[in-house]
Tab-separated table of C-alpha atoms and ligand atoms in Angstrom:
chain	number	residue	atom	x	y	z
A	1	MET	CA	100.807	76.401	50.587
A	2	SER	CA	103.649	74.643	51.932
A	3	LEU	CA	106.919	74.553	50.469
A	4	ASN	CA	109.312	71.953	52.721
A	5	LEU	CA	112.218	74.390	53.895
A	6	ASP	CA	115.476	74.155	55.915
A	7	LYS	CA	114.502	75.798	58.727
A	8	ASN	CA	117.824	75.761	60.186
A	9	PHE	CA	119.758	77.197	57.423
A	10	ASN	CA	121.083	80.460	58.642
A	11	TRP	CA	122.277	82.053	55.138
A	12	PHE	CA	125.709	82.742	56.336
A	13	ASN	CA	124.667	84.981	59.368
A	14	ASN	CA	123.603	85.082	62.924
A	15	LYS	CA	120.318	86.378	62.127
A	16	GLN	CA	120.554	89.336	64.737
A	17	THR	CA	121.129	91.648	61.852
A	18	PRO	CA	119.729	91.809	58.337
A	19	LEU	CA	121.151	89.470	55.709
A	20	LEU	CA	123.612	91.354	53.623
A	21	ILE	CA	124.724	90.533	50.594
A	22	ALA	CA	127.116	92.407	48.283
A	23	GLY	CA	129.203	92.816	45.107
A	24	PRO	CA	129.677	94.165	42.070
A	25	CYS	CA	126.742	93.878	38.958
A	26	SER	CA	129.269	92.236	36.949
A	27	ALA	CA	132.873	90.713	37.653
A	28	GLU	CA	134.695	92.426	35.298
A	29	SER	CA	138.328	91.421	36.530
A	30	ARG	CA	140.587	89.219	38.827
A	31	GLU	CA	141.930	92.557	40.546
A	32	GLN	CA	138.434	93.928	40.449
A	33	VAL	CA	136.381	91.172	42.236
A	34	ILE	CA	139.396	90.659	44.838
A	35	ASN	CA	139.902	94.080	45.674
A	36	THR	CA	136.020	94.305	45.853
A	37	ALA	CA	136.229	91.591	47.940
A	38	LYS	CA	138.625	92.699	50.322
A	39	GLU	CA	136.986	96.260	50.865
A	40	LEU	CA	133.227	94.794	51.110
A	41	LYS	CA	134.695	91.711	53.965
A	42	LYS	CA	135.366	94.625	56.050
A	43	GLU	CA	132.150	96.430	55.900
A	44	LYS	CA	130.682	92.899	56.815
A	45	VAL	CA	129.047	91.334	53.816
A	46	ASN	CA	127.743	88.081	54.629
A	47	ILE	CA	127.746	86.912	51.062
A	48	TYR	CA	129.758	88.195	48.207
A	49	ARG	CA	127.898	88.336	44.826
A	50	ALA	CA	128.949	89.544	41.109
A	51	GLY	CA	127.425	88.143	37.337
A	52	ILE	CA	129.557	85.898	35.714
A	53	TRP	CA	126.851	85.812	32.804
A	54	LYS	CA	125.187	88.906	32.128
A	55	PRO	CA	121.442	89.243	30.830
A	56	ARG	CA	121.696	92.272	28.904
A	57	THR	CA	118.635	93.853	27.149
A	58	ARG	CA	120.515	94.591	23.663
A	59	PRO	CA	123.182	92.253	22.075
A	60	GLY	CA	126.841	94.127	22.139
A	61	SER	CA	126.774	95.708	25.427
A	62	PHE	CA	129.090	93.629	27.837
A	63	GLU	CA	127.537	90.426	28.138
A	64	GLY	CA	129.787	89.081	30.877
A	65	VAL	CA	133.309	87.807	31.702
A	66	GLY	CA	132.172	83.968	31.491
A	67	SER	CA	133.405	81.391	33.105
A	68	ILE	CA	137.071	82.645	34.014
A	69	GLY	CA	135.237	84.578	36.281
A	70	LEU	CA	134.142	81.242	38.484
A	71	GLU	CA	137.883	81.052	39.043
A	72	TRP	CA	137.794	84.972	40.964
A	73	LEU	CA	135.000	83.889	42.792
A	74	LYS	CA	136.490	80.776	43.928
A	75	GLU	CA	139.181	82.820	44.903
A	76	VAL	CA	137.030	84.662	47.300
A	77	LYS	CA	135.509	82.184	48.630
A	78	GLN	CA	139.185	80.394	49.938
A	79	GLU	CA	141.537	83.647	50.323
A	80	ILE	CA	139.233	85.746	51.557
A	81	GLU	CA	136.825	83.804	53.299
A	82	LEU	CA	133.704	85.411	51.919
A	83	PRO	CA	130.837	82.696	50.237
A	84	VAL	CA	130.092	83.458	46.463
A	85	ALA	CA	127.024	83.778	44.749
A	86	THR	CA	126.323	84.020	40.885
A	87	GLU	CA	123.261	84.176	38.556
A	88	VAL	CA	122.930	81.011	36.144
A	89	ALA	CA	120.271	81.073	33.661
A	90	ASN	CA	120.696	77.530	32.037
A	91	THR	CA	122.028	74.080	32.295
A	92	SER	CA	125.698	75.145	31.251
A	93	HIS	CA	126.102	77.915	33.704
A	94	VAL	CA	124.563	75.379	36.644
A	95	GLU	CA	127.512	72.614	35.456
A	96	GLN	CA	130.319	75.462	35.307
A	97	ALA	CA	128.899	76.690	38.905
A	98	LEU	CA	129.300	74.112	40.424
A	99	LYS	CA	132.489	72.787	39.228
A	100	PHE	CA	134.001	75.970	40.584
A	101	ASP	CA	132.068	75.572	43.774
A	102	ILE	CA	129.997	78.558	44.286
A	103	ASP	CA	128.216	78.396	47.325
A	104	ILE	CA	124.931	80.109	46.110
A	105	LEU	CA	123.277	80.613	42.927
A	106	TRP	CA	120.116	82.722	42.180
A	107	ILE	CA	117.888	82.969	39.163
A	108	GLY	CA	117.282	86.322	37.506
A	109	ALA	CA	114.002	88.190	36.855
A	110	ARG	CA	114.119	87.151	33.066
A	111	THR	CA	114.418	83.737	33.877
A	112	SER	CA	112.269	83.249	36.591
A	113	VAL	CA	109.732	84.402	33.850
A	114	ASN	CA	110.267	81.726	32.340
A	115	PRO	CA	109.089	78.102	33.653
A	116	PHE	CA	110.858	75.921	30.821
A	117	ALA	CA	113.765	77.726	31.641
A	118	VAL	CA	113.482	76.973	35.620
A	119	GLN	CA	112.665	73.513	34.842
A	120	GLU	CA	115.439	73.238	33.213
A	121	ILE	CA	117.848	74.706	35.624
A	122	ALA	CA	116.012	72.840	38.592
A	123	ASP	CA	116.476	69.569	37.129
A	124	ALA	CA	119.962	70.196	36.402
A	125	LEU	CA	120.502	70.413	40.093
A	126	ALA	CA	118.314	67.366	41.200
A	127	GLY	CA	120.116	65.930	43.902
A	128	VAL	CA	122.498	68.888	44.649
A	129	ASP	CA	122.440	70.527	48.139
A	130	ILE	CA	122.870	74.238	47.269
A	131	PRO	CA	120.586	77.666	48.528
A	132	ILE	CA	118.673	79.136	45.723
A	133	MET	CA	117.480	82.887	45.922
A	134	ILE	CA	114.856	83.820	43.435
A	135	LYS	CA	114.502	87.102	41.590
A	136	ASN	CA	110.995	88.129	41.436
A	137	PRO	CA	109.482	87.770	37.822
A	138	ILE	CA	110.108	90.694	35.913
A	139	ASN	CA	106.192	91.003	36.119
A	140	PRO	CA	104.501	91.082	38.982
A	141	ASP	CA	103.033	87.409	38.625
A	142	LEU	CA	103.066	86.082	41.925
A	143	ASP	CA	102.157	82.819	41.015
A	144	LEU	CA	104.713	82.759	38.698
A	145	TRP	CA	106.846	83.505	41.169
A	146	ILE	CA	105.709	80.609	43.605
A	147	GLY	CA	105.659	78.173	40.687
A	148	ALA	CA	109.216	78.999	40.498
A	149	PHE	CA	110.018	77.849	43.939
A	150	GLU	CA	107.950	74.702	43.603
A	151	ARG	CA	110.112	73.768	40.896
A	152	PHE	CA	113.456	73.550	43.146
A	153	ASN	CA	111.515	72.388	45.833
A	154	LYS	CA	110.513	69.427	44.133
A	155	VAL	CA	113.623	68.072	43.040
A	156	GLY	CA	114.650	68.260	46.412
A	157	ILE	CA	116.047	71.967	47.113
A	158	ASN	CA	114.993	73.375	50.468
A	159	LYS	CA	117.388	75.934	51.424
A	160	LEU	CA	115.029	79.173	49.355
A	161	ALA	CA	114.831	82.058	49.740
A	162	ALA	CA	112.879	85.258	47.464
A	163	ILE	CA	114.400	88.415	46.356
A	164	HIS	CA	111.936	91.303	45.536
A	165	ARG	CA	114.062	93.576	42.815
A	166	GLY	CA	111.019	95.256	41.507
A	167	PHE	CA	108.490	94.945	38.718
A	168	SER	CA	108.974	96.092	35.311
A	169	THR	CA	106.257	98.843	34.308
A	170	HIS	CA	104.762	100.949	31.226
A	171	GLU	CA	104.171	103.805	33.731
A	172	LYS	CA	106.922	106.986	34.489
A	173	THR	CA	107.993	106.340	37.233
A	174	ILE	CA	111.284	107.548	40.136
A	175	PHE	CA	112.164	103.762	39.906
A	176	ARG	CA	113.994	101.495	37.308
A	177	ASN	CA	111.702	98.573	38.530
A	178	LYS	CA	108.485	99.877	40.331
A	179	PRO	CA	108.255	97.852	43.781
A	180	GLN	CA	105.374	96.681	44.476
A	181	TRP	CA	105.704	96.069	48.044
A	182	GLN	CA	102.383	93.947	48.220
A	183	ILE	CA	103.411	91.153	45.909
A	184	PRO	CA	106.344	90.219	48.419
A	185	ILE	CA	104.076	90.778	51.459
A	186	GLU	CA	101.124	88.577	49.889
A	187	LEU	CA	104.404	85.637	49.336
A	188	LYS	CA	105.137	85.854	53.319
A	189	LYS	CA	101.608	85.678	54.182
A	190	ARG	CA	101.188	82.756	52.253
A	191	ILE	CA	105.247	80.864	52.746
A	192	PRO	CA	105.730	82.963	55.914
A	193	GLU	CA	108.925	80.262	56.563
A	194	LEU	CA	110.605	81.753	53.412
A	195	PRO	CA	113.353	84.078	53.775
A	196	ILE	CA	112.499	87.689	51.629
A	197	ILE	CA	115.849	89.662	50.491
A	198	CYS	CA	115.154	92.874	49.125
A	199	ASP	CA	117.523	94.324	46.288
A	200	PRO	CA	116.834	97.773	46.277
A	201	SER	CA	119.611	98.504	43.592
A	202	HIS	CA	117.408	96.983	40.412
A	203	ILE	CA	114.778	98.417	42.308
A	204	ALA	CA	116.235	102.046	42.285
A	205	GLY	CA	118.679	102.235	39.111
A	206	ASN	CA	120.332	104.968	40.427
A	207	ARG	CA	122.626	104.986	44.059
A	208	ASP	CA	120.509	107.946	45.250
A	209	LEU	CA	117.288	105.722	46.231
A	210	LEU	CA	119.250	103.024	47.586
A	211	TYR	CA	118.765	104.224	51.491
A	212	LYS	CA	115.127	104.964	51.163
A	213	ILE	CA	114.611	101.886	49.912
A	214	SER	CA	116.380	99.558	51.999
A	215	GLN	CA	115.165	100.868	54.744
A	216	LYS	CA	111.707	100.299	54.162
A	217	ALA	CA	112.259	97.022	53.230
A	218	ILE	CA	113.522	96.605	56.693
A	219	ASP	CA	110.954	98.399	58.300
A	220	LEU	CA	108.674	95.545	56.227
A	221	ASN	CA	110.774	92.628	58.162
A	222	PHE	CA	112.771	91.374	55.100
A	223	HIS	CA	115.541	89.241	55.860
A	224	GLY	CA	118.366	91.089	54.368
A	225	LEU	CA	119.139	93.103	51.431
A	226	MET	CA	121.519	92.732	48.098
A	227	ILE	CA	123.228	95.680	47.019
A	228	GLU	CA	125.654	96.050	44.430
A	229	SER	CA	129.000	97.329	45.137
A	230	HIS	CA	131.859	98.666	42.607
A	231	LEU	CA	135.184	100.207	43.726
A	232	ASP	CA	134.637	102.764	40.862
A	233	PRO	CA	130.945	103.032	40.249
A	234	THR	CA	131.177	105.102	36.959
A	235	SER	CA	133.884	102.881	35.348
A	236	ALA	CA	131.268	99.628	35.831
A	237	LEU	CA	130.891	97.508	32.776
A	238	SER	CA	127.351	97.660	33.784
A	239	ASP	CA	124.726	99.325	35.998
A	240	LYS	CA	126.660	102.034	36.664
A	241	ASN	CA	124.618	104.463	38.176
A	242	GLN	CA	123.092	101.815	40.574
A	243	GLN	CA	126.131	100.534	42.532
A	244	VAL	CA	127.929	102.175	45.386
A	245	THR	CA	131.499	102.062	46.585
A	246	PRO	CA	131.839	100.071	49.395
A	247	ASN	CA	132.302	102.299	51.548
A	248	ASP	CA	129.239	104.441	50.503
A	249	LEU	CA	127.550	101.217	50.992
A	250	SER	CA	128.801	100.932	54.737
A	251	LYS	CA	127.527	104.302	55.291
A	252	ILE	CA	123.855	103.714	53.929
A	253	ILE	CA	124.217	99.861	55.976
A	254	ALA	CA	124.858	102.540	59.185
A	255	LYS	CA	122.203	104.352	58.786
A	256	ILE	CA	119.430	101.956	58.453
A	257	ILE	CA	117.160	101.658	62.076
A	258	ILE	CA	116.641	98.519	62.475
A	259	ARG	CA	113.163	98.101	63.999
A	260	LYS	CA	112.069	95.636	66.923
A	261	THR	CA	109.304	93.653	65.917
A	262	LYS	CA	108.135	93.088	69.425
A	263	SER	CA	108.979	95.407	72.321
A	264	SER	CA	108.809	93.861	75.997
A	265	ASP	CA	108.258	98.001	77.351
A	266	ASN	CA	105.030	97.630	79.175
A	267	GLN	CA	104.048	101.816	78.073
A	268	PHE	CA	104.119	100.919	74.580
A	269	LYS	CA	102.168	97.308	74.749
A	270	ILE	CA	99.040	99.508	76.443
A	271	GLN	CA	99.404	102.566	73.884
A	272	ILE	CA	99.582	99.994	70.814
A	273	ALA	CA	96.708	97.936	72.692
A	274	GLU	CA	94.765	101.110	72.957
A	275	LEU	CA	95.538	102.010	69.430
A	276	ARG	CA	94.389	98.619	67.813
A	277	GLN	CA	91.050	98.794	70.296
A	278	GLN	CA	90.751	101.968	68.122
A	279	ILE	CA	91.060	100.698	65.060
A	280	ASP	CA	88.752	97.472	65.355
A	281	ASN	CA	86.060	100.332	66.553
A	282	VAL	CA	87.114	101.964	63.144
A	283	ASP	CA	86.624	98.946	61.591
A	284	GLU	CA	83.520	97.845	63.105
A	285	GLU	CA	81.826	101.071	62.019
A	286	LEU	CA	83.094	100.671	58.734
A	287	LEU	CA	81.092	97.867	58.200
A	288	ASN	CA	78.170	98.986	59.276
A	289	LEU	CA	78.611	101.954	57.020
A	290	LEU	CA	79.121	99.838	54.181
A	291	CYS	CA	76.243	97.433	55.297
A	292	GLU	CA	74.202	100.306	55.217
A	293	ARG	CA	75.013	101.695	51.726
A	294	MET	CA	74.684	98.195	50.287
A	295	ASN	CA	70.807	98.134	51.801
A	296	ILE	CA	70.506	101.271	49.938
A	297	ALA	CA	72.354	100.496	46.586
A	298	GLU	CA	69.105	97.390	46.767
A	299	MET	CA	66.487	100.046	47.378
A	300	VAL	CA	67.780	101.521	44.082
A	301	GLY	CA	67.673	98.412	42.588
A	302	LYS	CA	64.683	97.653	43.493
A	303	LEU	CA	63.080	101.211	42.309
A	304	LYS	CA	65.049	101.111	38.932
A	305	SER	CA	63.004	97.150	38.281
A	306	ASP	CA	60.003	98.901	38.965
A	307	ASN	CA	60.333	101.424	36.328
A	308	GLY	CA	61.893	99.402	33.983
A	309	VAL	CA	65.524	101.198	33.832
A	310	THR	CA	68.988	99.729	33.785
A	311	ILE	CA	71.277	99.383	36.585
A	312	LEU	CA	74.665	100.782	35.397
A	313	LYS	CA	74.692	104.598	34.861
A	314	THR	CA	77.587	105.876	33.596
A	315	ALA	CA	77.653	109.445	33.915
A	316	ARG	CA	76.384	108.938	37.673
A	317	TRP	CA	79.724	106.652	38.470
A	318	ARG	CA	82.010	108.754	36.691
A	319	GLU	CA	80.560	111.856	38.745
A	320	ILE	CA	81.088	109.684	41.878
A	321	LEU	CA	84.241	108.954	41.334
A	322	ARG	CA	85.393	112.661	40.370
A	323	ASN	CA	84.095	114.140	43.630
A	324	ARG	CA	85.098	111.334	45.913
A	325	THR	CA	88.502	111.372	44.834
A	326	GLN	CA	88.224	114.848	45.273
A	327	SER	CA	87.600	115.109	49.049
A	328	GLY	CA	89.106	111.784	49.778
A	329	GLU	CA	92.254	113.460	48.582
A	330	GLN	CA	91.497	116.918	50.332
A	331	LYS	CA	91.421	114.695	53.646
A	332	GLY	CA	94.775	113.314	52.876
A	333	LEU	CA	93.684	110.035	51.234
A	334	SER	CA	95.950	108.822	48.297
A	335	LYS	CA	94.104	109.002	44.658
A	336	ALA	CA	94.811	105.329	43.821
A	337	PHE	CA	93.726	104.195	47.200
A	338	ILE	CA	90.215	105.829	46.779
A	339	ILE	CA	89.997	104.575	42.891
A	340	LYS	CA	90.853	100.722	44.318
A	341	LEU	CA	88.377	101.441	46.902
A	342	LEU	CA	85.623	103.211	45.170
A	343	LYS	CA	85.730	100.451	42.761
A	344	ALA	CA	85.133	97.366	44.663
A	345	ILE	CA	81.964	99.058	46.606
A	346	HIS	CA	80.824	99.954	43.130
A	347	GLN	CA	80.637	96.591	42.011
A	348	GLU	CA	79.432	95.366	45.348
A	349	SER	CA	76.941	97.567	45.128
A	350	ILE	CA	76.098	96.509	40.770
A	351	ASN	CA	76.111	92.754	42.733
A	352	ARG	CA	73.446	93.889	45.277
A	353	GLN	CA	71.330	96.235	42.712
A	354	ALA	CA	70.963	93.275	40.182
A	355	SER	CA	70.000	90.776	42.898
A	356	VAL	CA	66.784	92.706	43.141
A	357	MET	CA	66.504	93.039	39.575
A	358	GLU	CA	63.028	91.162	38.652
A	359	PRO	CA	63.756	89.239	35.484
A	360	LEU	CA	61.707	91.332	32.546
A	361	ASN	CA	58.672	89.453	31.361
B	1	LIG	C1	121.525	91.112	38.826
B	1	LIG	O1	121.369	90.966	39.561
B	1	LIG	O2	122.860	91.827	38.179
B	1	LIG	C2	120.814	91.043	37.412
B	1	LIG	C3	120.514	91.098	36.273
B	1	LIG	O3	119.698	91.197	38.318
B	1	LIG	P1	117.958	91.230	37.766
B	1	LIG	O4	117.721	89.430	37.603
B	1	LIG	O5	116.886	91.739	39.202
B	1	LIG	O6	117.702	92.010	36.765
B	2	LIG	MN1	122.872	94.346	37.686
């Protein structure tokens, strides 16, 4: 998979530290937008964000100040000298944002889920040299997310970044939108040069989890963070539980440990090489054991075939799941992991058993 990306574009930071995008969920008044920006400028924020048009779950709640807010963002850009970003969800938003020289546009999660909307926005931006950040779609569909990048790339936009803001789920979790880290990790694997930013605010839904999620993203080598910040979060017109004051934002950022991706320390290099060797050995053993298990499965299949017995034995499979999960959990492995692993092993065993079944005459 390859996108044609502008690798020299630095997203308004020096790349020595993670990119920091911050600002209110919504622009509410000129005073709020300007005063928040002044505070965030002191906190070394690289890009100022504010929603002008807000996609709300229910009609009747605050739906954004509309295009008047673009004038305030332009003032932030010119007077406070912070690059500004806002969300666009249709062609009219695009036209207005371009008219007010907004530096960066982002596509929200409720828009990236819809290829028609993404295509329309991309078409409205054909020939315009503007950076675009694309939030993950609300459902965990990596191809849909990648499709959105391709649509923008096809119209010539090569300054692209991804934003991981978590996924909507029916499960009861501590998050507003569950972070499924394996999805941005897979995105990075498929498009290594695409910067990925984490939005802990919309993942968390509350202030208390912001630090933990931010640290995790930085540990996973994310390019930066987008965090919502409001001068008085309790009176915010949208997302009040997850916004932090500029001062609290700077405390969160100061606490984040930035680990190196490499170390030239010799002792470290020796230790890591030893540990990797151990992992290689264990993996080899695991493969041998799996091979042994599959050979036994084949023998079981043959025996069943000779005796005219069907392959799948639901009670036995349930029993395996139950006691292996119990045993694995006692050993400190997570239930979700054991179940996933057992399902894969079970499927392969069934395939192997089926491969030795004689067709019935
Ligand atoms: C936002 O950034 O304010 C927003 C609406 O986010 P999302 O699209 O991730 O819900
Ligand atoms: Mn928000």
